[in-house]
Short mmCIF file of C-alpha atoms (C1' of nucleotides) in Angstrom, two decimals:
data_model
loop_
_atom_site.label_atom_id
_atom_site.label_comp_id
_atom_site.label_asym_id
_atom_site.label_seq_id
_atom_site.Cartn_x
_atom_site.Cartn_y
_atom_site.Cartn_z
CA UNK A 1 43.17 -25.88 26.71
CA UNK A 2 46.07 -25.35 29.63
CA UNK A 3 43.74 -23.67 32.19
CA UNK A 4 46.53 -23.05 34.98
CA UNK A 5 47.34 -19.17 34.12
CA UNK A 6 44.00 -18.18 33.40
CA UNK A 7 42.83 -19.96 36.62
CA UNK A 8 45.87 -18.62 38.48
CA UNK A 9 45.10 -14.99 37.12
CA UNK A 10 41.23 -15.63 38.29
CA UNK A 11 42.46 -16.71 41.65
CA UNK A 12 44.49 -14.19 42.48
CA UNK A 13 42.49 -11.42 41.00
CA UNK A 14 39.83 -12.43 42.92
CA UNK A 15 42.01 -11.81 45.83
CA UNK A 16 42.85 -8.63 45.35
CA UNK A 17 39.34 -7.39 44.29
CA UNK A 18 37.79 -8.75 47.58
CA UNK A 19 40.70 -6.71 49.36
CA UNK A 20 40.50 -3.99 47.88
CA UNK A 21 37.18 -3.39 46.27
CA UNK A 22 36.76 -3.20 42.40
CA UNK A 23 36.62 0.19 41.21
CA UNK A 24 38.99 1.02 43.64
CA UNK A 25 41.47 -1.85 42.19
CA UNK A 26 43.20 -1.10 38.57
CA UNK A 27 44.23 -3.42 36.20
CA UNK A 28 47.78 -2.09 36.81
CA UNK A 29 47.48 -2.68 40.28
CA UNK A 30 46.27 -6.41 39.13
CA UNK A 31 49.21 -6.47 37.62
CA UNK A 32 51.57 -5.65 39.90
CA UNK A 33 49.76 -8.15 42.72
CA UNK A 34 49.51 -10.94 40.38
CA UNK A 35 52.45 -10.85 38.42
CA UNK A 36 50.52 -11.61 35.45
CA UNK A 37 51.35 -8.69 32.48
CA UNK A 38 48.18 -7.04 31.12
CA UNK A 39 48.93 -8.29 27.86
CA UNK A 40 47.99 -11.57 28.86
CA UNK A 41 44.89 -10.57 31.21
CA UNK A 42 43.29 -8.66 28.41
CA UNK A 43 44.21 -12.10 26.15
CA UNK A 44 41.85 -14.39 28.53
CA UNK A 45 39.42 -11.43 29.09
CA UNK A 46 38.34 -8.78 27.16
CA UNK A 47 37.47 -6.37 29.68
CA UNK A 48 37.91 -5.95 33.12
CA UNK A 49 34.29 -6.85 33.92
CA UNK A 50 34.78 -10.01 32.32
CA UNK A 51 37.12 -10.71 34.85
CA UNK A 52 35.33 -9.55 37.53
CA UNK A 53 32.59 -12.22 36.03
CA UNK A 54 35.26 -14.90 36.57
CA UNK A 55 36.22 -14.02 39.78
CA UNK A 56 32.66 -13.58 41.06
CA UNK A 57 32.06 -17.59 39.55
CA UNK A 58 35.11 -18.98 40.98
CA UNK A 59 34.13 -17.27 44.52
CA UNK A 60 30.19 -18.40 44.09
CA UNK A 61 31.77 -22.05 43.34
CA UNK A 62 34.28 -21.99 45.90
CA UNK A 63 32.33 -20.60 48.96
CA UNK A 64 29.02 -22.46 48.31
CA UNK A 65 31.10 -25.75 48.18
CA UNK A 66 33.01 -24.60 51.28
CA UNK A 67 29.94 -23.80 53.61
CA UNK A 68 28.03 -27.06 52.58
CA UNK A 69 30.69 -28.85 53.43
CA UNK A 70 31.30 -27.31 56.80
CA UNK A 71 27.63 -27.73 57.56
CA UNK A 72 27.75 -31.45 56.82
CA UNK A 73 30.96 -31.73 59.02
CA UNK A 74 29.66 -29.81 62.07
CA UNK A 75 26.49 -31.20 62.36
CA UNK A 76 24.58 -35.25 61.14
CA UNK A 77 20.46 -34.45 60.70
CA UNK A 78 19.72 -31.46 58.58
CA UNK A 79 17.80 -29.40 60.98
CA UNK A 80 21.30 -29.30 62.83
CA UNK A 81 23.21 -28.33 59.79
CA UNK A 82 20.95 -25.30 59.48
CA UNK A 83 21.86 -24.36 62.50
CA UNK A 84 25.60 -25.16 62.30
CA UNK A 85 25.37 -22.71 58.95
CA UNK A 86 26.47 -20.28 61.96
CA UNK A 87 28.94 -22.32 63.44
CA UNK A 88 30.36 -21.98 60.28
CA UNK A 89 30.23 -18.11 59.09
CA UNK A 90 31.76 -17.68 62.52
CA UNK A 91 34.61 -19.45 61.87
CA UNK A 92 34.64 -17.36 58.27
CA UNK A 93 34.30 -13.97 60.29
CA UNK A 94 37.26 -14.84 62.17
CA UNK A 95 39.45 -15.78 58.97
CA UNK A 96 42.20 -13.37 58.37
CA UNK A 97 41.70 -10.56 56.40
CA UNK A 98 37.95 -11.19 56.61
CA UNK A 99 36.04 -8.26 54.63
CA UNK A 100 32.56 -9.55 54.61
CA UNK A 101 30.57 -10.50 51.80
CA UNK A 102 31.75 -10.42 48.22
CA UNK A 103 29.24 -10.16 46.56
CA UNK A 104 26.98 -7.79 48.84
CA UNK A 105 30.14 -5.45 47.64
CA UNK A 106 30.01 -6.24 43.94
CA UNK A 107 26.16 -5.51 44.22
CA UNK A 108 26.78 -2.43 45.65
CA UNK A 109 29.50 -1.07 43.10
CA UNK A 110 27.29 -2.12 40.82
CA UNK A 111 23.77 -1.27 41.24
CA UNK A 112 21.82 -1.59 38.91
CA UNK A 113 19.42 -4.53 38.86
CA UNK A 114 20.31 -4.98 35.07
CA UNK A 115 23.93 -5.27 35.54
CA UNK A 116 25.77 -8.45 34.91
CA UNK A 117 27.32 -8.43 38.00
CA UNK A 118 24.66 -7.60 39.72
CA UNK A 119 23.02 -10.65 38.19
CA UNK A 120 25.73 -12.79 38.77
CA UNK A 121 25.25 -11.89 42.64
CA UNK A 122 21.63 -12.67 43.38
CA UNK A 123 22.42 -15.95 41.18
CA UNK A 124 24.83 -16.94 44.21
CA UNK A 125 22.01 -16.14 47.04
CA UNK A 126 19.61 -18.19 45.23
CA UNK A 127 21.53 -20.98 44.68
CA UNK A 128 22.47 -20.60 48.21
CA UNK A 129 18.53 -20.57 48.71
CA UNK A 130 17.82 -23.16 47.10
CA UNK A 131 20.24 -25.44 48.51
CA UNK A 132 19.13 -24.33 52.82
CA UNK A 133 15.55 -24.94 51.25
CA UNK A 134 16.52 -28.42 50.64
CA UNK A 135 17.78 -28.92 53.76
CA UNK A 136 14.73 -27.82 55.16
CA UNK A 137 12.69 -29.87 53.18
CA UNK A 138 14.63 -33.02 54.65
CA UNK A 139 14.64 -31.74 58.15
CA UNK A 140 10.63 -31.98 57.82
CA UNK A 141 9.80 -28.47 57.89
CA UNK A 142 6.42 -27.99 57.01
CA UNK A 143 7.46 -24.93 55.31
CA UNK A 144 10.94 -24.91 54.04
CA UNK A 145 11.07 -22.08 51.85
CA UNK A 146 10.02 -19.45 54.59
CA UNK A 147 12.58 -20.61 57.26
CA UNK A 148 15.27 -21.09 54.58
CA UNK A 149 14.75 -17.19 53.75
CA UNK A 150 14.36 -16.27 57.50
CA UNK A 151 17.51 -18.03 58.13
CA UNK A 152 19.38 -16.33 54.89
CA UNK A 153 17.95 -13.08 56.49
CA UNK A 154 19.78 -13.86 59.50
CA UNK A 155 23.20 -14.94 57.90
CA UNK A 156 22.61 -11.93 55.65
CA UNK A 157 22.62 -9.79 58.89
CA UNK A 158 25.38 -11.70 60.62
CA UNK A 159 28.06 -10.99 57.73
CA UNK A 160 26.92 -7.06 57.26
CA UNK A 161 26.71 -6.78 61.53
CA UNK A 162 30.08 -8.57 61.68
CA UNK A 163 32.29 -6.36 58.79
CA UNK A 164 31.10 -3.43 60.43
CA UNK A 165 32.51 -4.39 63.66
CA UNK A 166 28.97 -3.59 65.53
CA UNK A 167 28.75 -6.78 67.88
CA UNK A 168 31.01 -9.13 69.25
CA UNK A 169 29.64 -12.42 68.46
CA UNK A 170 27.38 -11.77 65.57
CA UNK A 171 27.01 -15.65 64.46
CA UNK A 172 26.50 -16.74 67.96
CA UNK A 173 23.49 -14.48 68.19
CA UNK A 174 21.85 -15.00 65.02
CA UNK A 175 22.50 -19.05 66.09
CA UNK A 176 20.46 -18.48 68.74
CA UNK A 177 17.82 -16.64 67.08
CA UNK A 178 17.94 -19.53 64.15
CA UNK A 179 17.15 -21.67 67.05
CA UNK A 180 14.10 -20.02 68.33
CA UNK A 181 13.08 -19.49 64.59
CA UNK A 182 13.40 -23.42 64.12
CA UNK A 183 11.56 -23.91 67.30
CA UNK A 184 8.37 -21.39 66.26
CA UNK A 185 8.38 -22.95 62.79
CA UNK A 186 8.20 -26.31 64.57
CA UNK A 187 5.20 -25.53 66.73
CA UNK B 1 26.20 31.61 58.37
CA UNK B 2 24.17 31.29 55.35
CA UNK B 3 24.23 27.36 54.97
CA UNK B 4 21.72 27.32 52.41
CA UNK B 5 24.38 26.35 48.97
CA UNK B 6 26.44 24.21 51.22
CA UNK B 7 23.45 22.31 52.06
CA UNK B 8 22.00 22.31 48.72
CA UNK B 9 25.41 20.66 47.32
CA UNK B 10 25.36 18.33 50.62
CA UNK B 11 21.57 16.85 49.53
CA UNK B 12 22.26 16.84 46.35
CA UNK B 13 25.59 14.86 46.31
CA UNK B 14 23.85 12.15 48.88
CA UNK B 15 21.44 11.32 45.94
CA UNK B 16 24.25 11.07 43.45
CA UNK B 17 26.42 9.27 45.40
CA UNK B 18 23.45 6.67 46.66
CA UNK B 19 22.65 6.22 42.95
CA UNK B 20 25.47 6.00 41.58
CA UNK B 21 28.05 4.80 43.69
CA UNK B 22 31.08 6.74 45.56
CA UNK B 23 34.20 5.77 43.30
CA UNK B 24 31.84 5.28 39.83
CA UNK B 25 30.94 9.41 41.13
CA UNK B 26 33.75 11.57 39.96
CA UNK B 27 33.63 15.38 40.84
CA UNK B 28 32.89 16.42 37.54
CA UNK B 29 29.68 14.23 37.15
CA UNK B 30 28.47 15.88 40.51
CA UNK B 31 29.12 19.62 39.07
CA UNK B 32 26.64 18.20 35.95
CA UNK B 33 24.15 16.49 38.08
CA UNK B 34 23.96 19.37 41.26
CA UNK B 35 24.83 22.49 38.77
CA UNK B 36 27.16 23.76 41.33
CA UNK B 37 30.75 24.62 40.20
CA UNK B 38 33.79 22.54 41.63
CA UNK B 39 34.97 25.90 42.97
CA UNK B 40 32.17 26.30 45.03
CA UNK B 41 32.34 22.88 46.26
CA UNK B 42 36.31 22.80 47.11
CA UNK B 43 35.31 26.00 48.69
CA UNK B 44 33.15 23.78 51.34
CA UNK B 45 35.16 20.85 51.45
CA UNK B 46 38.92 20.16 50.79
CA UNK B 47 38.58 16.92 49.55
CA UNK B 48 35.94 14.58 47.65
CA UNK B 49 36.18 12.73 50.85
CA UNK B 50 35.01 15.35 53.47
CA UNK B 51 31.69 15.74 50.87
CA UNK B 52 31.08 11.80 51.03
CA UNK B 53 31.33 12.04 54.78
CA UNK B 54 29.03 15.32 55.09
CA UNK B 55 26.39 13.35 52.83
CA UNK B 56 26.88 10.36 55.03
CA UNK B 57 26.39 12.65 57.71
CA UNK B 58 22.55 13.88 56.28
CA UNK B 59 21.69 10.55 55.58
CA UNK B 60 22.17 9.33 59.10
CA UNK B 61 20.39 11.98 60.28
CA UNK B 62 17.81 11.66 57.94
CA UNK B 63 17.26 8.50 57.80
CA UNK B 64 17.22 7.73 61.63
CA UNK B 65 14.63 10.21 61.97
CA UNK B 66 12.61 9.02 59.06
CA UNK B 67 12.29 5.53 60.59
CA UNK B 68 11.88 6.75 64.02
CA UNK B 69 8.80 8.64 63.50
CA UNK B 70 7.46 6.44 60.94
CA UNK B 71 7.87 3.53 64.01
CA UNK B 72 6.20 6.08 66.22
CA UNK B 73 2.92 6.51 63.47
CA UNK B 74 2.73 2.89 62.78
CA UNK B 75 2.28 1.52 66.32
CA UNK B 76 1.32 2.91 69.86
CA UNK B 77 2.85 0.38 72.12
CA UNK B 78 6.84 0.14 72.35
CA UNK B 79 6.87 -3.55 71.12
CA UNK B 80 4.57 -3.48 68.42
CA UNK B 81 6.78 -0.47 67.07
CA UNK B 82 9.57 -2.85 66.83
CA UNK B 83 7.53 -4.72 65.24
CA UNK B 84 6.63 -2.03 62.58
CA UNK B 85 9.86 -1.10 62.08
CA UNK B 86 9.40 -3.74 59.48
CA UNK B 87 6.06 -2.29 57.79
CA UNK B 88 8.67 1.17 57.56
CA UNK B 89 11.27 -0.83 55.97
CA UNK B 90 8.66 -2.28 53.47
CA UNK B 91 7.32 1.36 52.63
CA UNK B 92 11.30 2.14 51.87
CA UNK B 93 12.09 -0.72 49.71
CA UNK B 94 8.89 0.48 47.99
CA UNK B 95 10.24 3.63 47.14
CA UNK B 96 11.10 4.30 43.80
CA UNK B 97 14.81 4.47 43.07
CA UNK B 98 15.51 2.42 46.27
CA UNK B 99 18.87 0.84 46.15
CA UNK B 100 19.89 -0.70 49.35
CA UNK B 101 21.33 1.08 52.53
CA UNK B 102 23.86 3.64 51.85
CA UNK B 103 26.27 2.72 54.42
CA UNK B 104 26.06 -0.62 53.78
CA UNK B 105 27.36 0.29 50.38
CA UNK B 106 29.76 2.94 51.72
CA UNK B 107 31.04 0.35 54.16
CA UNK B 108 31.83 -1.87 51.02
CA UNK B 109 33.51 0.55 49.28
CA UNK B 110 35.69 1.88 52.04
CA UNK B 111 36.30 -1.53 53.51
CA UNK B 112 39.21 -0.73 55.80
CA UNK B 113 37.79 -0.61 59.65
CA UNK B 114 39.90 2.33 60.44
CA UNK B 115 38.84 4.26 57.34
CA UNK B 116 37.01 7.21 58.69
CA UNK B 117 33.73 6.65 56.20
CA UNK B 118 34.03 2.93 57.27
CA UNK B 119 33.92 4.24 60.70
CA UNK B 120 30.73 6.40 60.30
CA UNK B 121 28.91 3.86 58.72
CA UNK B 122 29.76 1.69 62.18
CA UNK B 123 28.59 5.10 63.90
CA UNK B 124 25.07 4.58 62.11
CA UNK B 125 24.22 1.54 62.69
CA UNK B 126 24.91 1.53 66.60
CA UNK B 127 22.92 4.95 67.09
CA UNK B 128 20.30 3.07 65.24
CA UNK B 129 20.57 -0.07 67.84
CA UNK B 130 20.81 2.28 71.09
CA UNK B 131 17.62 3.27 69.85
CA UNK B 132 15.73 -0.43 69.16
CA UNK B 133 17.31 -1.45 72.40
CA UNK B 134 15.80 1.61 74.22
CA UNK B 135 12.50 0.28 72.43
CA UNK B 136 12.96 -3.31 73.74
CA UNK B 137 13.86 -1.77 77.27
CA UNK B 138 10.50 0.24 77.23
CA UNK B 139 8.87 -3.10 75.82
CA UNK B 140 9.82 -4.76 79.26
CA UNK B 141 11.80 -7.49 77.17
CA UNK B 142 14.16 -9.31 79.90
CA UNK B 143 17.02 -8.81 77.42
CA UNK B 144 16.55 -5.63 75.44
CA UNK B 145 19.71 -5.50 73.59
CA UNK B 146 19.91 -8.80 72.57
CA UNK B 147 16.00 -8.85 71.20
CA UNK B 148 17.00 -5.29 69.97
CA UNK B 149 20.31 -6.96 68.09
CA UNK B 150 18.29 -9.80 66.56
CA UNK B 151 16.17 -7.65 65.36
CA UNK B 152 18.70 -5.60 63.34
CA UNK B 153 20.39 -8.72 61.70
CA UNK B 154 16.61 -9.29 60.47
CA UNK B 155 16.57 -5.49 59.19
CA UNK B 156 19.72 -5.55 57.82
CA UNK B 157 19.12 -9.10 56.10
CA UNK B 158 16.06 -7.69 54.66
CA UNK B 159 17.92 -4.98 53.07
CA UNK B 160 20.52 -7.05 51.33
CA UNK B 161 17.78 -9.34 50.00
CA UNK B 162 15.41 -6.28 49.02
CA UNK B 163 18.23 -4.64 47.04
CA UNK B 164 19.58 -7.96 45.20
CA UNK B 165 15.97 -9.04 44.23
CA UNK B 166 15.85 -12.19 45.85
CA UNK B 167 11.98 -12.38 47.70
CA UNK B 168 9.14 -10.71 47.25
CA UNK B 169 8.44 -9.40 50.17
CA UNK B 170 11.44 -9.78 52.33
CA UNK B 171 10.26 -6.61 54.65
CA UNK B 172 7.25 -9.32 55.44
CA UNK B 173 8.84 -12.37 55.74
CA UNK B 174 11.21 -10.45 58.27
CA UNK B 175 8.13 -8.84 60.36
CA UNK B 176 6.83 -12.88 60.76
CA UNK B 177 10.05 -13.52 61.78
CA UNK B 178 10.53 -10.57 64.09
CA UNK B 179 6.86 -11.58 65.86
CA UNK B 180 8.45 -15.12 66.31
CA UNK B 181 11.76 -14.11 67.83
CA UNK B 182 9.77 -11.67 70.30
CA UNK B 183 7.37 -14.17 71.05
CA UNK B 184 10.12 -16.51 72.20
CA UNK B 185 11.76 -13.65 73.97
CA UNK B 186 8.72 -13.84 75.79
CA UNK B 187 8.47 -17.05 76.96
"C1'" DT C 1 26.03 52.97 45.84
"C1'" DT C 2 29.33 50.63 46.76
"C1'" DC C 3 31.97 46.64 48.26
"C1'" DA C 4 33.31 42.14 49.93
"C1'" DA C 5 31.79 37.89 49.92
"C1'" DA C 6 30.18 34.00 47.77
"C1'" DC C 7 29.70 31.78 42.96
"C1'" DT C 8 30.51 30.60 37.86
"C1'" DG C 9 33.23 29.29 33.87
"C1'" DT C 10 37.01 27.97 31.77
"C1'" DA C 11 41.47 25.75 31.60
"C1'" DC C 12 44.72 23.28 33.30
"C1'" DC C 13 47.54 20.13 36.45
"C1'" DG C 14 49.64 15.13 36.90
"C1'" DA C 15 48.50 11.05 37.92
"C1'" DT C 16 45.63 7.36 36.95
"C1'" DC C 17 41.99 4.83 34.61
"C1'" DT C 18 40.52 0.73 30.69
"C1'" DG C 19 42.52 -0.84 26.85
"C1'" DT C 20 45.63 -1.76 22.64
"C1'" DA C 21 50.34 -2.40 19.87
"C1'" DA C 22 54.42 -3.99 18.55
"C1'" DT C 23 58.75 -6.41 20.10
"C1'" DC C 24 60.96 -9.93 22.46
"C1'" DT C 25 61.29 -14.13 25.24
"C1'" DT C 26 60.10 -18.14 27.40
"C1'" DT C 27 57.18 -22.94 27.13
"C1'" DT C 28 54.93 -26.55 24.60
"C1'" DA C 29 53.85 -29.98 20.81
"C1'" DC C 30 55.07 -32.72 17.32
"C1'" DG D 1 64.86 -29.83 16.83
"C1'" DT D 2 61.59 -26.35 15.22
"C1'" DA D 3 57.16 -24.30 14.95
"C1'" DA D 4 53.50 -22.20 17.11
"C1'" DA D 5 51.47 -20.66 20.97
"C1'" DA D 6 51.87 -18.10 25.06
"C1'" DG D 7 53.68 -14.57 27.90
"C1'" DA D 8 56.67 -10.54 29.50
"C1'" DT D 9 58.00 -5.81 28.67
"C1'" DT D 10 57.06 -1.16 27.41
"C1'" DA D 11 55.17 2.31 25.75
"C1'" DC D 12 51.50 4.38 24.39
"C1'" DA D 13 46.64 6.19 23.33
"C1'" DG D 14 42.49 8.79 24.62
"C1'" DA D 15 39.81 9.32 28.77
"C1'" DT D 16 38.84 10.70 33.14
"C1'" DC D 17 40.23 11.09 37.99
"C1'" DG D 18 41.06 14.58 42.16
"C1'" DG D 19 42.00 19.32 43.01
"C1'" DT D 20 43.83 23.84 41.38
"C1'" DA D 21 44.41 28.28 39.52
"C1'" DC D 22 42.42 32.89 37.64
"C1'" DA D 23 39.35 35.91 36.15
"C1'" DG D 24 34.73 37.17 35.49
"C1'" DT D 25 29.93 37.72 37.84
"C1'" DT D 26 26.23 37.66 41.11
"C1'" DT D 27 24.37 38.40 45.78
"C1'" DG D 28 23.52 40.70 49.67
"C1'" DA D 29 24.07 44.09 53.32
"C1'" DA D 30 25.45 48.61 54.65
#
DNA sequence: TTCAAACTGTACCGATCTGTAATCTTTTAC
DNA sequence: GTAAAAGATTACAGATCGGTACAGTTTGAA
């Protein structure tokens, strides 16, 4: 059980898929970009789809970990952490090579709701919703599920908007809207 | 100037691209699904990309027309029309064959900001923002641009959320959030 | 009726797609 | 030191990709 080479493949494939898209990235491109032979790839994963699923699994883990940690670092109270989500998103949007949400893109290319890739994208979003709902509970908000879903609407909107380059500061605007929504929920 | 056959092609191609995706839809599939010969296609459009651009152009026109008209039908005052946008979205989400926003999907497959397809997707969103901002002006809101962008964040979030099947009623939840945001803006 | 434009069908091009086979080299474990 | 596992290389299969060539058919207007 030496997972290093396999993990290296998944990590590098993740980057290429994120930058290039899924259908647009062929296995030969992957060989070139990762330096890993096609034979090895197909020993670890029986199909391209399985490799994509593994890449999405890694992305889910890394992204959720990063976002949750960053929210904790940026604020102390649960309520402030909810607001700080948009500060974290702003940092993400400004990263070089930012290309939107990997799961939105994957579910755009594999649209059928019964497709494994589509389902895994939905899982990612659900796990995030659970965490945000938990924070809203700790913040003592009366309907934590509702405020969590509202904040996540703003989050998804900000991601799409920033990827399309439609606003100067979508994360900042979403943050101000989130503050207003939190205030409205407290009344 | 007989646009019938060409328009028929664009209309049918639009449907296939929307349901199947862009890279995933080959020209041979298009021949089968539209009943139009490949020769004719390539007489009207020099490349697949040009056909996609024409399909997106049609989609932009049809969708914006539909949404703006529906908002007017569903409410009388400009402010109520802004809220009614989410009722219209709800109708859209419930249509059979609903598969999310065509422009989000197109910009997900053609990610580069300088790509013509990506740029046309951004144009669509900008035209919509202009209209919503105009409505917010008519409603007498002090910062119409801000409220328009906030409502559109909710809209994009609701579209993504509904496509992924994450909530029972994303349009309804976005609508309630929009009402709170409008109230906060009036204070 | 005639003639040109528009359209169809079919066959094809070279490139690329996912995935496999066979052979050779490197790494790892005992 | 040696056997076995893992990886690299190359070539290739069969299908599909975007796009073209060419000959035949339908359509519409004068």
